[in-house]
CSV table of C-alpha atoms in Angstrom, one decimal:
chain,number,residue,atom,x,y,z
A,1,UNK,CA,0.0,0.0,0.0
A,2,UNK,CA,2.8,2.4,0.9
A,3,UNK,CA,4.5,1.6,-2.4
A,4,UNK,CA,1.4,2.4,-4.5
A,5,UNK,CA,1.1,5.7,-2.7
A,6,UNK,CA,4.8,6.3,-3.3
A,7,UNK,CA,4.4,5.9,-7.0
A,8,UNK,CA,1.3,8.0,-7.5
A,9,UNK,CA,2.3,11.2,-9.4
A,10,UNK,CA,-0.3,13.3,-7.6
A,11,UNK,CA,0.7,12.1,-4.1
A,12,UNK,CA,4.4,12.6,-4.8
A,13,UNK,CA,3.8,16.1,-6.3
A,14,UNK,CA,1.6,17.1,-3.4
A,15,UNK,CA,4.1,15.8,-0.8
A,16,UNK,CA,7.0,17.5,-2.3
A,17,UNK,CA,5.2,20.7,-3.5
A,18,UNK,CA,6.8,20.2,-6.9
A,19,UNK,CA,5.4,22.5,-9.6
A,20,UNK,CA,5.4,22.0,-13.3
A,21,UNK,CA,9.1,22.6,-13.6
A,22,UNK,CA,11.6,20.3,-11.9
A,23,UNK,CA,8.9,17.9,-11.2
A,24,UNK,CA,8.0,14.5,-12.5
A,25,UNK,CA,8.6,12.9,-15.9
A,26,UNK,CA,7.6,9.5,-17.1
A,27,UNK,CA,10.2,7.2,-18.5
A,28,UNK,CA,9.6,4.7,-21.2
A,29,UNK,CA,8.9,2.0,-18.7
A,30,UNK,CA,6.0,4.0,-17.2
A,31,UNK,CA,8.0,4.8,-14.1
A,32,UNK,CA,7.9,8.4,-12.8
A,33,UNK,CA,11.3,9.9,-12.5
A,34,UNK,CA,12.2,13.1,-10.8
A,35,UNK,CA,14.4,16.1,-11.7
A,36,UNK,CA,16.0,18.9,-9.9
A,37,UNK,CA,13.6,21.9,-9.5
A,38,UNK,CA,14.9,25.3,-10.6
A,39,UNK,CA,15.5,27.9,-8.0
A,40,UNK,CA,13.1,30.9,-8.3
A,41,UNK,CA,16.1,33.2,-7.6
A,42,UNK,CA,19.9,33.5,-8.5
A,43,UNK,CA,22.4,31.6,-6.4
A,44,UNK,CA,23.7,35.0,-5.1
A,45,UNK,CA,20.4,36.5,-4.3
A,46,UNK,CA,20.3,35.4,-0.6
A,47,UNK,CA,23.6,37.0,0.3
A,48,UNK,CA,24.9,37.9,2.8
A,49,UNK,CA,22.6,35.5,4.8
A,50,UNK,CA,23.6,32.5,2.7
A,51,UNK,CA,26.5,32.8,0.3
A,52,UNK,CA,26.2,32.1,-3.5
A,53,UNK,CA,28.9,29.5,-3.2
A,54,UNK,CA,26.8,27.5,-0.7
A,55,UNK,CA,23.6,27.9,-2.7
A,56,UNK,CA,25.2,26.6,-5.9
A,57,UNK,CA,26.8,23.6,-4.2
A,58,UNK,CA,23.7,22.9,-2.2
A,59,UNK,CA,21.5,22.9,-5.2
A,60,UNK,CA,23.6,21.6,-8.0
A,61,UNK,CA,25.6,19.0,-6.1
A,62,UNK,CA,23.7,17.9,-3.0
A,63,UNK,CA,20.1,18.2,-4.1
A,64,UNK,CA,21.0,16.8,-7.5
A,65,UNK,CA,22.6,13.8,-5.9
A,66,UNK,CA,19.5,13.0,-3.9
A,67,UNK,CA,17.4,13.3,-7.1
A,68,UNK,CA,19.8,11.0,-9.1
A,69,UNK,CA,20.0,8.4,-6.3
A,70,UNK,CA,16.2,8.6,-5.6
A,71,UNK,CA,15.5,7.8,-9.3
A,72,UNK,CA,18.0,4.9,-9.2
A,73,UNK,CA,16.5,3.5,-6.0
A,74,UNK,CA,12.9,3.8,-7.4
A,75,UNK,CA,14.0,1.9,-10.5
A,76,UNK,CA,15.6,-0.8,-8.4
A,77,UNK,CA,12.4,-0.9,-6.3
A,78,UNK,CA,10.3,-1.3,-9.4
A,79,UNK,CA,12.5,-4.2,-10.5
A,80,UNK,CA,12.4,-5.9,-7.1
A,81,UNK,CA,8.6,-5.5,-6.9
A,82,UNK,CA,7.9,-6.9,-10.3
A,83,UNK,CA,10.1,-9.9,-9.4
A,84,UNK,CA,8.3,-10.3,-6.1
A,85,UNK,CA,11.7,-10.1,-4.4
A,86,UNK,CA,10.6,-9.1,-0.9
A,87,UNK,CA,14.0,-9.0,0.8
A,88,UNK,CA,15.3,-6.7,-2.0
A,89,UNK,CA,12.2,-4.4,-1.6
A,90,UNK,CA,12.8,-4.1,2.1
A,91,UNK,CA,16.5,-3.5,1.7
A,92,UNK,CA,15.8,-0.6,-0.6
A,93,UNK,CA,13.8,1.3,2.0
A,94,UNK,CA,16.7,3.1,3.5
A,95,UNK,CA,17.9,4.3,0.1
A,96,UNK,CA,14.4,5.6,-0.7
A,97,UNK,CA,14.1,7.3,2.7
A,98,UNK,CA,17.5,9.0,2.4
A,99,UNK,CA,17.3,10.1,-1.1
A,100,UNK,CA,13.6,10.6,-1.5
A,101,UNK,CA,13.6,12.4,1.8
A,102,UNK,CA,16.5,14.6,0.6
A,103,UNK,CA,14.6,15.5,-2.6
A,104,UNK,CA,11.3,16.2,-0.7
A,105,UNK,CA,13.0,18.3,2.0
A,106,UNK,CA,15.2,20.4,-0.3
A,107,UNK,CA,12.4,21.1,-2.7
A,108,UNK,CA,10.5,22.6,0.2
A,109,UNK,CA,13.6,24.4,1.5
A,110,UNK,CA,14.2,26.4,-1.8
A,111,UNK,CA,10.6,27.7,-1.5
A,112,UNK,CA,11.2,28.5,2.2
A,113,UNK,CA,13.8,31.1,1.1
A,114,UNK,CA,13.4,34.3,-0.8
A,115,UNK,CA,15.6,37.3,-1.6
A,116,UNK,CA,14.9,40.3,0.6
A,117,UNK,CA,13.6,42.2,-2.4
A,118,UNK,CA,11.1,39.4,-3.0
A,119,UNK,CA,9.8,39.5,0.6
A,120,UNK,CA,12.4,37.4,2.3
A,121,UNK,CA,12.4,38.0,6.0
A,122,UNK,CA,9.1,39.9,6.1
A,123,UNK,CA,7.2,38.6,9.1
A,124,UNK,CA,4.0,36.6,8.6
A,125,UNK,CA,0.7,38.4,8.5
A,126,UNK,CA,-2.8,37.1,8.4
A,127,UNK,CA,-3.9,33.8,9.9
A,128,UNK,CA,-0.4,32.3,10.2
A,129,UNK,CA,0.8,35.4,12.2
A,130,UNK,CA,-2.2,34.9,14.5
A,131,UNK,CA,-1.6,31.2,14.9
A,132,UNK,CA,2.1,31.8,15.8
A,133,UNK,CA,1.1,34.3,18.4
A,134,UNK,CA,-1.4,31.9,19.9
A,135,UNK,CA,0.9,28.9,19.8
A,136,UNK,CA,4.2,30.5,20.7
A,137,UNK,CA,3.5,34.0,22.0
A,138,UNK,CA,5.3,35.8,19.2
A,139,UNK,CA,7.3,35.3,16.0
A,140,UNK,CA,10.4,36.1,18.0
A,141,UNK,CA,9.6,33.4,20.5
A,142,UNK,CA,9.1,30.9,17.7
A,143,UNK,CA,12.4,31.8,16.1
A,144,UNK,CA,14.2,31.4,19.4
A,145,UNK,CA,12.7,28.0,19.9
A,146,UNK,CA,13.5,26.8,16.4
A,147,UNK,CA,17.1,28.2,16.7
A,148,UNK,CA,17.6,26.4,20.0
A,149,UNK,CA,16.4,23.1,18.7
A,150,UNK,CA,18.3,23.5,15.5
A,151,UNK,CA,21.5,24.3,17.3
A,152,UNK,CA,21.1,21.3,19.7
A,153,UNK,CA,20.5,18.8,17.0
A,154,UNK,CA,23.3,16.2,17.0
A,155,UNK,CA,24.7,15.3,13.7
A,156,UNK,CA,22.7,16.0,10.5
A,157,UNK,CA,19.0,16.9,10.2
A,158,UNK,CA,16.3,19.6,9.9
A,159,UNK,CA,14.3,21.8,12.2
A,160,UNK,CA,10.7,22.4,11.2
A,161,UNK,CA,7.7,24.6,11.8
A,162,UNK,CA,4.8,22.4,10.9
A,163,UNK,CA,1.0,22.4,11.2
A,164,UNK,CA,-0.9,19.4,12.4
A,165,UNK,CA,-3.7,19.4,9.9
A,166,UNK,CA,-6.0,17.3,12.1
A,167,UNK,CA,-5.5,19.3,15.3
A,168,UNK,CA,-5.0,22.6,13.5
A,169,UNK,CA,-2.0,23.3,15.8
A,170,UNK,CA,1.5,24.6,15.0
A,171,UNK,CA,4.4,22.5,16.0
A,172,UNK,CA,8.2,22.8,16.1
A,173,UNK,CA,10.0,19.5,15.4
A,174,UNK,CA,13.4,18.2,14.4
A,175,UNK,CA,14.1,15.3,12.2
A,176,UNK,CA,17.4,13.4,11.6
A,177,UNK,CA,19.3,13.0,8.4
A,178,UNK,CA,16.7,13.4,5.6
A,179,UNK,CA,13.7,12.2,7.4
A,180,UNK,CA,10.7,14.3,6.2
A,181,UNK,CA,8.5,15.9,8.8
A,182,UNK,CA,5.8,13.4,8.2
A,183,UNK,CA,8.0,10.8,9.9
A,184,UNK,CA,7.3,12.6,13.2
A,185,UNK,CA,3.5,12.5,12.7
A,186,UNK,CA,1.3,11.5,9.8
A,187,UNK,CA,-0.8,14.6,10.0
A,188,UNK,CA,2.1,17.1,10.1
A,189,UNK,CA,2.6,19.4,7.1
A,190,UNK,CA,5.8,21.3,6.8
A,191,UNK,CA,5.6,25.1,6.7
A,192,UNK,CA,9.2,26.0,7.2
A,193,UNK,CA,12.2,23.7,7.2
A,194,UNK,CA,15.7,24.8,8.0
A,195,UNK,CA,18.5,22.5,6.9
A,196,UNK,CA,21.1,22.1,9.6
A,197,UNK,CA,23.3,19.6,7.8
A,198,UNK,CA,26.8,21.1,7.9
A,199,UNK,CA,26.8,21.4,4.1
A,200,UNK,CA,24.0,24.0,4.4
A,201,UNK,CA,26.3,26.5,6.2
A,202,UNK,CA,29.9,25.3,6.7
A,203,UNK,CA,31.8,27.2,4.0
A,204,UNK,CA,30.4,30.4,5.4
A,205,UNK,CA,29.7,29.9,9.1
A,206,UNK,CA,32.1,27.0,9.8
A,207,UNK,CA,31.3,25.4,13.2
A,208,UNK,CA,29.1,28.3,14.3
A,209,UNK,CA,25.7,26.9,13.5
A,210,UNK,CA,23.9,29.4,15.8
A,211,UNK,CA,25.1,32.3,13.6
A,212,UNK,CA,23.7,30.5,10.5
A,213,UNK,CA,20.4,30.0,12.3
A,214,UNK,CA,20.3,33.7,13.4
A,215,UNK,CA,20.9,35.0,9.9
A,216,UNK,CA,18.7,32.7,7.8
A,217,UNK,CA,15.6,34.3,9.1
A,218,UNK,CA,16.5,37.4,7.1
A,219,UNK,CA,15.7,35.4,3.9
A,220,UNK,CA,12.9,33.2,5.2
A,221,UNK,CA,9.9,33.3,2.8
A,222,UNK,CA,6.9,33.6,5.2
A,223,UNK,CA,4.6,34.2,2.3
A,224,UNK,CA,5.0,30.6,1.1
A,225,UNK,CA,4.5,29.4,4.7
A,226,UNK,CA,1.3,31.4,5.0
A,227,UNK,CA,0.0,30.0,1.7
A,228,UNK,CA,0.6,26.4,2.9
A,229,UNK,CA,-0.9,27.1,6.3
A,230,UNK,CA,-4.1,28.8,4.8
A,231,UNK,CA,-4.6,25.7,2.6
A,232,UNK,CA,-4.5,23.4,5.6
A,233,UNK,CA,-6.4,25.7,8.0
A,234,UNK,CA,-8.8,27.7,5.8
B,1,UNK,CA,33.0,-10.2,5.1
B,2,UNK,CA,29.9,-8.3,5.9
B,3,UNK,CA,30.0,-4.7,7.0
B,4,UNK,CA,28.4,-4.1,10.3
B,5,UNK,CA,26.4,-1.0,11.0
B,6,UNK,CA,26.2,0.3,14.6
B,7,UNK,CA,22.8,1.9,14.9
B,8,UNK,CA,22.3,4.4,17.7
B,9,UNK,CA,19.2,2.7,19.0
B,10,UNK,CA,20.0,-0.9,18.1
B,11,UNK,CA,20.3,-3.4,21.0
B,12,UNK,CA,23.8,-4.7,21.5
B,13,UNK,CA,24.4,-7.8,19.4
B,14,UNK,CA,26.3,-9.5,22.2
B,15,UNK,CA,26.2,-9.0,25.9
B,16,UNK,CA,30.0,-8.9,26.3
B,17,UNK,CA,31.5,-5.5,26.6
B,18,UNK,CA,35.2,-4.9,27.0
B,19,UNK,CA,36.7,-2.8,29.8
B,20,UNK,CA,33.7,-2.2,31.9
B,21,UNK,CA,34.4,-0.5,35.1
B,22,UNK,CA,33.5,-2.0,38.5
B,23,UNK,CA,30.0,-0.5,38.2
B,24,UNK,CA,29.3,-2.9,35.3
B,25,UNK,CA,27.7,-0.1,33.3
B,26,UNK,CA,24.0,0.4,32.8
B,27,UNK,CA,21.9,-2.7,32.5
B,28,UNK,CA,18.5,-1.2,32.5
B,29,UNK,CA,17.2,1.4,30.2
B,30,UNK,CA,17.3,4.2,32.8
B,31,UNK,CA,19.7,2.5,35.2
B,32,UNK,CA,22.4,5.2,35.1
B,33,UNK,CA,22.0,8.1,37.5
B,34,UNK,CA,24.4,10.8,36.5
B,35,UNK,CA,22.7,13.6,38.3
B,36,UNK,CA,24.7,15.9,40.5
B,37,UNK,CA,25.5,14.3,43.8
B,38,UNK,CA,25.8,17.6,45.7
B,39,UNK,CA,23.3,20.4,46.1
B,40,UNK,CA,25.8,23.1,46.8
B,41,UNK,CA,25.7,26.7,45.6
B,42,UNK,CA,28.6,27.5,43.4
B,43,UNK,CA,30.2,29.8,46.0
B,44,UNK,CA,30.3,27.1,48.7
B,45,UNK,CA,32.3,24.9,46.4
B,46,UNK,CA,35.0,27.6,46.4
B,47,UNK,CA,35.4,27.9,50.1
B,48,UNK,CA,38.3,25.8,51.4
B,49,UNK,CA,37.7,23.3,48.6
B,50,UNK,CA,40.3,22.3,46.0
B,51,UNK,CA,40.3,24.3,42.8
B,52,UNK,CA,37.9,22.9,40.3
B,53,UNK,CA,39.9,21.8,37.4
B,54,UNK,CA,38.5,20.6,34.1
B,55,UNK,CA,38.7,16.8,34.0
B,56,UNK,CA,39.6,16.3,30.3
B,57,UNK,CA,42.1,18.1,28.2
B,58,UNK,CA,42.1,18.8,24.5
B,59,UNK,CA,44.9,16.5,23.2
B,60,UNK,CA,46.7,17.9,20.2
B,61,UNK,CA,47.2,15.7,17.1
B,62,UNK,CA,50.6,14.0,17.1
B,63,UNK,CA,51.8,16.4,14.4
B,64,UNK,CA,51.6,20.1,13.6
B,65,UNK,CA,48.3,21.4,12.2
B,66,UNK,CA,49.8,21.9,8.8
B,67,UNK,CA,51.6,18.6,8.6
B,68,UNK,CA,48.8,16.8,6.6
B,69,UNK,CA,48.8,19.4,3.8
B,70,UNK,CA,47.9,19.4,1.0
B,71,UNK,CA,45.6,16.4,1.6
B,72,UNK,CA,44.0,17.8,4.7
B,73,UNK,CA,44.5,21.5,5.1
B,74,UNK,CA,45.8,23.4,8.1
B,75,UNK,CA,42.6,25.4,7.7
B,76,UNK,CA,40.5,22.3,8.2
B,77,UNK,CA,42.6,21.2,11.2
B,78,UNK,CA,42.3,24.6,12.8
B,79,UNK,CA,38.5,24.3,12.8
B,80,UNK,CA,38.1,20.6,13.2
B,81,UNK,CA,40.6,20.3,16.1
B,82,UNK,CA,40.6,23.9,17.3
B,83,UNK,CA,36.8,24.4,17.3
B,84,UNK,CA,34.8,21.1,17.0
B,85,UNK,CA,37.1,18.8,19.1
B,86,UNK,CA,37.7,21.6,21.6
B,87,UNK,CA,34.0,22.2,22.0
B,88,UNK,CA,33.3,18.5,22.8
B,89,UNK,CA,36.0,18.7,25.5
B,90,UNK,CA,34.7,21.9,27.0
B,91,UNK,CA,31.1,20.8,26.9
B,92,UNK,CA,31.8,17.4,28.4
B,93,UNK,CA,33.7,18.9,31.3
B,94,UNK,CA,30.8,21.2,32.0
B,95,UNK,CA,28.3,18.3,31.8
B,96,UNK,CA,30.2,16.0,34.3
B,97,UNK,CA,31.1,18.5,36.9
B,98,UNK,CA,29.7,17.4,40.3
B,99,UNK,CA,28.5,14.0,38.9
B,100,UNK,CA,29.8,10.5,39.4
B,101,UNK,CA,31.1,10.6,35.8
B,102,UNK,CA,33.8,13.0,36.9
B,103,UNK,CA,35.7,10.0,38.5
B,104,UNK,CA,35.6,7.8,35.4
B,105,UNK,CA,37.9,7.4,32.5
B,106,UNK,CA,36.7,8.7,29.1
B,107,UNK,CA,36.1,5.2,27.8
B,108,UNK,CA,34.0,4.3,30.8
B,109,UNK,CA,31.9,7.4,30.3
B,110,UNK,CA,31.4,6.5,26.7
B,111,UNK,CA,30.2,3.0,27.5
B,112,UNK,CA,28.0,4.1,30.4
B,113,UNK,CA,26.3,6.9,28.7
B,114,UNK,CA,25.7,4.9,25.5
B,115,UNK,CA,23.3,3.2,27.9
B,116,UNK,CA,22.5,0.2,25.6
B,117,UNK,CA,21.5,2.6,22.8
B,118,UNK,CA,19.3,4.9,24.9
B,119,UNK,CA,21.8,7.7,24.8
B,120,UNK,CA,22.3,9.9,27.8
B,121,UNK,CA,23.3,13.5,27.2
B,122,UNK,CA,27.0,13.3,27.9
B,123,UNK,CA,27.4,10.5,25.3
B,124,UNK,CA,27.7,12.7,22.3
B,125,UNK,CA,30.5,14.8,23.8
B,126,UNK,CA,32.4,12.0,25.4
B,127,UNK,CA,32.3,9.7,22.4
B,128,UNK,CA,33.2,12.5,20.0
B,129,UNK,CA,36.3,13.4,22.2
B,130,UNK,CA,37.3,9.7,22.0
B,131,UNK,CA,36.6,9.5,18.3
B,132,UNK,CA,38.6,12.6,17.4
B,133,UNK,CA,41.6,11.7,19.6
B,134,UNK,CA,41.5,8.4,17.7
B,135,UNK,CA,41.1,10.0,14.3
B,136,UNK,CA,44.2,12.2,14.6
B,137,UNK,CA,46.2,9.1,15.5
B,138,UNK,CA,44.8,7.2,12.5
B,139,UNK,CA,46.6,9.6,10.2
B,140,UNK,CA,50.2,10.7,9.8
B,141,UNK,CA,52.2,13.0,7.5
B,142,UNK,CA,53.4,10.9,4.6
B,143,UNK,CA,50.7,8.3,5.3
B,144,UNK,CA,49.1,5.8,2.9
B,145,UNK,CA,51.0,2.8,1.5
B,146,UNK,CA,50.4,-0.7,2.7
B,147,UNK,CA,50.4,-2.4,6.0
B,148,UNK,CA,52.9,-5.2,6.8
B,149,UNK,CA,53.7,-7.9,9.2
B,150,UNK,CA,51.1,-9.3,11.5
B,151,UNK,CA,48.5,-6.7,10.5
B,152,UNK,CA,48.8,-7.6,6.8
B,153,UNK,CA,48.6,-11.3,7.6
B,154,UNK,CA,45.3,-10.8,9.5
B,155,UNK,CA,43.9,-8.5,6.8
B,156,UNK,CA,44.6,-11.1,4.2
B,157,UNK,CA,43.2,-13.9,6.4
B,158,UNK,CA,39.9,-12.0,7.2
B,159,UNK,CA,39.3,-10.0,4.0
B,160,UNK,CA,41.1,-12.1,1.4
B,161,UNK,CA,43.4,-9.2,0.3
B,162,UNK,CA,44.5,-5.7,1.3
B,163,UNK,CA,42.6,-4.4,-1.8
B,164,UNK,CA,39.4,-6.1,-0.6
B,165,UNK,CA,39.8,-4.4,2.8
B,166,UNK,CA,40.3,-1.0,1.2
B,167,UNK,CA,37.2,-1.6,-0.9
B,168,UNK,CA,35.1,-2.3,2.1
B,169,UNK,CA,36.5,0.6,4.2
B,170,UNK,CA,35.9,3.0,1.3
B,171,UNK,CA,32.3,1.7,0.8
B,172,UNK,CA,31.5,1.9,4.5
B,173,UNK,CA,32.8,5.5,4.6
B,174,UNK,CA,31.0,6.5,1.4
B,175,UNK,CA,27.6,5.0,2.4
B,176,UNK,CA,27.4,6.1,6.1
B,177,UNK,CA,24.4,8.4,5.5
B,178,UNK,CA,24.5,11.7,7.3
B,179,UNK,CA,27.2,12.2,10.0
B,180,UNK,CA,29.3,9.3,11.2
B,181,UNK,CA,32.5,7.3,11.0
B,182,UNK,CA,33.9,4.2,9.3
B,183,UNK,CA,36.2,1.9,11.2
B,184,UNK,CA,38.5,-1.1,11.1
B,185,UNK,CA,38.0,-2.9,14.3
B,186,UNK,CA,39.2,-5.9,16.2
B,187,UNK,CA,36.6,-8.4,17.6
B,188,UNK,CA,38.2,-10.4,20.5
B,189,UNK,CA,35.4,-13.0,20.5
B,190,UNK,CA,34.5,-13.6,16.8
B,191,UNK,CA,31.9,-16.3,16.2
B,192,UNK,CA,33.3,-17.0,12.8
B,193,UNK,CA,37.0,-16.8,13.6
B,194,UNK,CA,37.5,-13.5,11.8
B,195,UNK,CA,39.0,-11.0,14.2
B,196,UNK,CA,39.1,-8.0,11.9
B,197,UNK,CA,36.0,-6.3,10.6
B,198,UNK,CA,34.8,-3.0,9.0
B,199,UNK,CA,32.1,-1.1,10.8
B,200,UNK,CA,30.3,2.1,10.1
B,201,UNK,CA,28.5,4.1,12.7
B,202,UNK,CA,26.2,7.2,12.9
B,203,UNK,CA,27.0,10.5,14.6
B,204,UNK,CA,29.1,9.8,17.8
B,205,UNK,CA,28.6,6.1,18.0
B,206,UNK,CA,31.8,3.9,17.9
B,207,UNK,CA,32.6,0.2,18.0
B,208,UNK,CA,33.6,0.3,21.7
B,209,UNK,CA,29.9,0.0,22.5
B,210,UNK,CA,29.8,-3.2,20.6
B,211,UNK,CA,32.7,-4.6,22.5
B,212,UNK,CA,35.1,-4.2,19.6
B,213,UNK,CA,38.5,-2.6,19.8
B,214,UNK,CA,38.9,0.2,17.2
B,215,UNK,CA,42.0,0.0,15.1
B,216,UNK,CA,41.4,2.8,12.5
B,217,UNK,CA,38.8,5.4,11.8
B,218,UNK,CA,37.9,7.9,9.2
B,219,UNK,CA,35.6,10.8,10.1
B,220,UNK,CA,32.8,11.3,7.6
B,221,UNK,CA,31.0,14.2,9.3
B,222,UNK,CA,30.8,16.9,6.7
B,223,UNK,CA,33.0,19.2,8.8
B,224,UNK,CA,35.8,16.7,8.4
B,225,UNK,CA,36.1,17.4,4.6
B,226,UNK,CA,33.8,20.2,3.5
B,227,UNK,CA,36.4,23.0,3.5
B,228,UNK,CA,38.8,20.9,1.4
B,229,UNK,CA,36.5,18.7,-0.7
B,230,UNK,CA,33.0,20.2,-0.4
B,231,UNK,CA,30.5,17.6,-1.4
B,232,UNK,CA,33.1,15.2,-2.8
B,233,UNK,CA,33.3,12.7,0.0
B,234,UNK,CA,34.6,9.9,-2.2
B,235,UNK,CA,37.6,12.0,-3.2
B,236,UNK,CA,38.3,12.8,0.5
B,237,UNK,CA,38.1,9.0,1.3
B,238,UNK,CA,40.5,8.2,-1.5
B,239,UNK,CA,43.0,10.7,-0.4
B,240,UNK,CA,42.7,9.5,3.2
B,241,UNK,CA,43.5,5.9,2.1
B,242,UNK,CA,46.2,6.9,-0.3
B,243,UNK,CA,48.0,9.7,1.6
B,244,UNK,CA,46.9,10.0,5.2
B,245,UNK,CA,46.2,6.6,6.8
B,246,UNK,CA,48.8,5.5,9.4
B,247,UNK,CA,49.2,1.7,9.1
B,248,UNK,CA,51.9,2.0,11.8
B,249,UNK,CA,49.3,3.2,14.2
B,250,UNK,CA,46.9,0.5,13.2
B,251,UNK,CA,49.6,-2.2,13.8
B,252,UNK,CA,50.4,-0.8,17.2
B,253,UNK,CA,46.8,-0.8,18.2
B,254,UNK,CA,46.4,-4.4,16.9
B,255,UNK,CA,49.3,-5.5,19.1
B,256,UNK,CA,47.6,-4.0,22.1
B,257,UNK,CA,44.3,-5.5,21.2
B,258,UNK,CA,45.7,-9.0,20.8
B,259,UNK,CA,47.5,-8.7,24.1
B,260,UNK,CA,44.3,-7.7,25.9
B,261,UNK,CA,42.3,-10.4,24.2
B,262,UNK,CA,44.8,-13.1,25.2
């Protein structure tokens, strides 16, 4: 059942928020393949919060590798499933989780960021703003909380602002490695994800992850987060 | 020879752990109490008491910070040792002040706070200190080449060939997803007679917690290679194997391991 859901184009597109570009293609075997989504801004457009060098490596190397390896794993999964090779199917799960998760998470991340000229850093208005005040007291308090949890995360992972679409509540969560937010709760929808893998900041901030976290809020795209929130909590 | 993965939350595959202290470590999930054993205000500790000294020191690598150039830059060493490794030391010292852990060796703290996979807060710092001390020793200026003597004999016995070992070590290092380490380790009680094995582990976990004796490690946290190699982890791994690895250090550790196991 999980595999059928995995391969449905609509489900995948919805889960990853992929638009018409950098989305899903269909190979000659009828298997959906994925491609690297374009960034809606130049690599240098988020400076000085995030350097152009990091953005280019992060997008062209890291995200591309997740896409490539995800497609490879899906093809191997397709083979194993058609042969009825259960052990092989199970063995592929970690590759799918790593690489599929990496693709899903980074696709969201690029939309979570915007140049200052395009509204990056502008605080949330409307219903999301209200919800943040109700759940956390203020945007500042939310930011402090996410920065503390992001800084404390051991190893690689993400810190998230999410909405529980059943309970209509906002949550702050962390996930390890490339686990998507949904691994922390099936009804959790990501609004903002901040990548705290070292590759996301090391060339610029070195070991000082807290400085990266402090500065990234200057380019966080609250408009996108509000759109997603309003869709889940109309 | 299968590659073992040490998962942070996996139960121990065997009950035997090496070098346990007299406390026998933590048997139950929450058996270890490491809370402060005194409820004193900071000022009262100063009156008439011995000066509080930090328990653990930041050990320097056994070579200058620029000695591994151009394969591992002085810039990398200055951050990796000077900031990351130093922070683990400072933070562990803060965490264990006034607790029973203060009296223990680093290795004992690692095993105890691993807590059978239910990691306690000092584990990350303690294990990372241990791992980084070990990592600097796993490398030397003018490293690379081939092992010899008893080490080579065991490698050929347990892996078939030196090339096969290198293949496994590289694969383990390349496929450890996220942060972690790849190891050559010695198993003192092998069920299949093979004493050497390749292990990979996530984040701060190391083969000590499986009862193995580490012989060699390569750090694959991104901070270990990002300044010099960016995303190109396989290139970093190749250079490590070809130019940095100290087989002398591995041989020395193997001798110790065999003596302890005997």
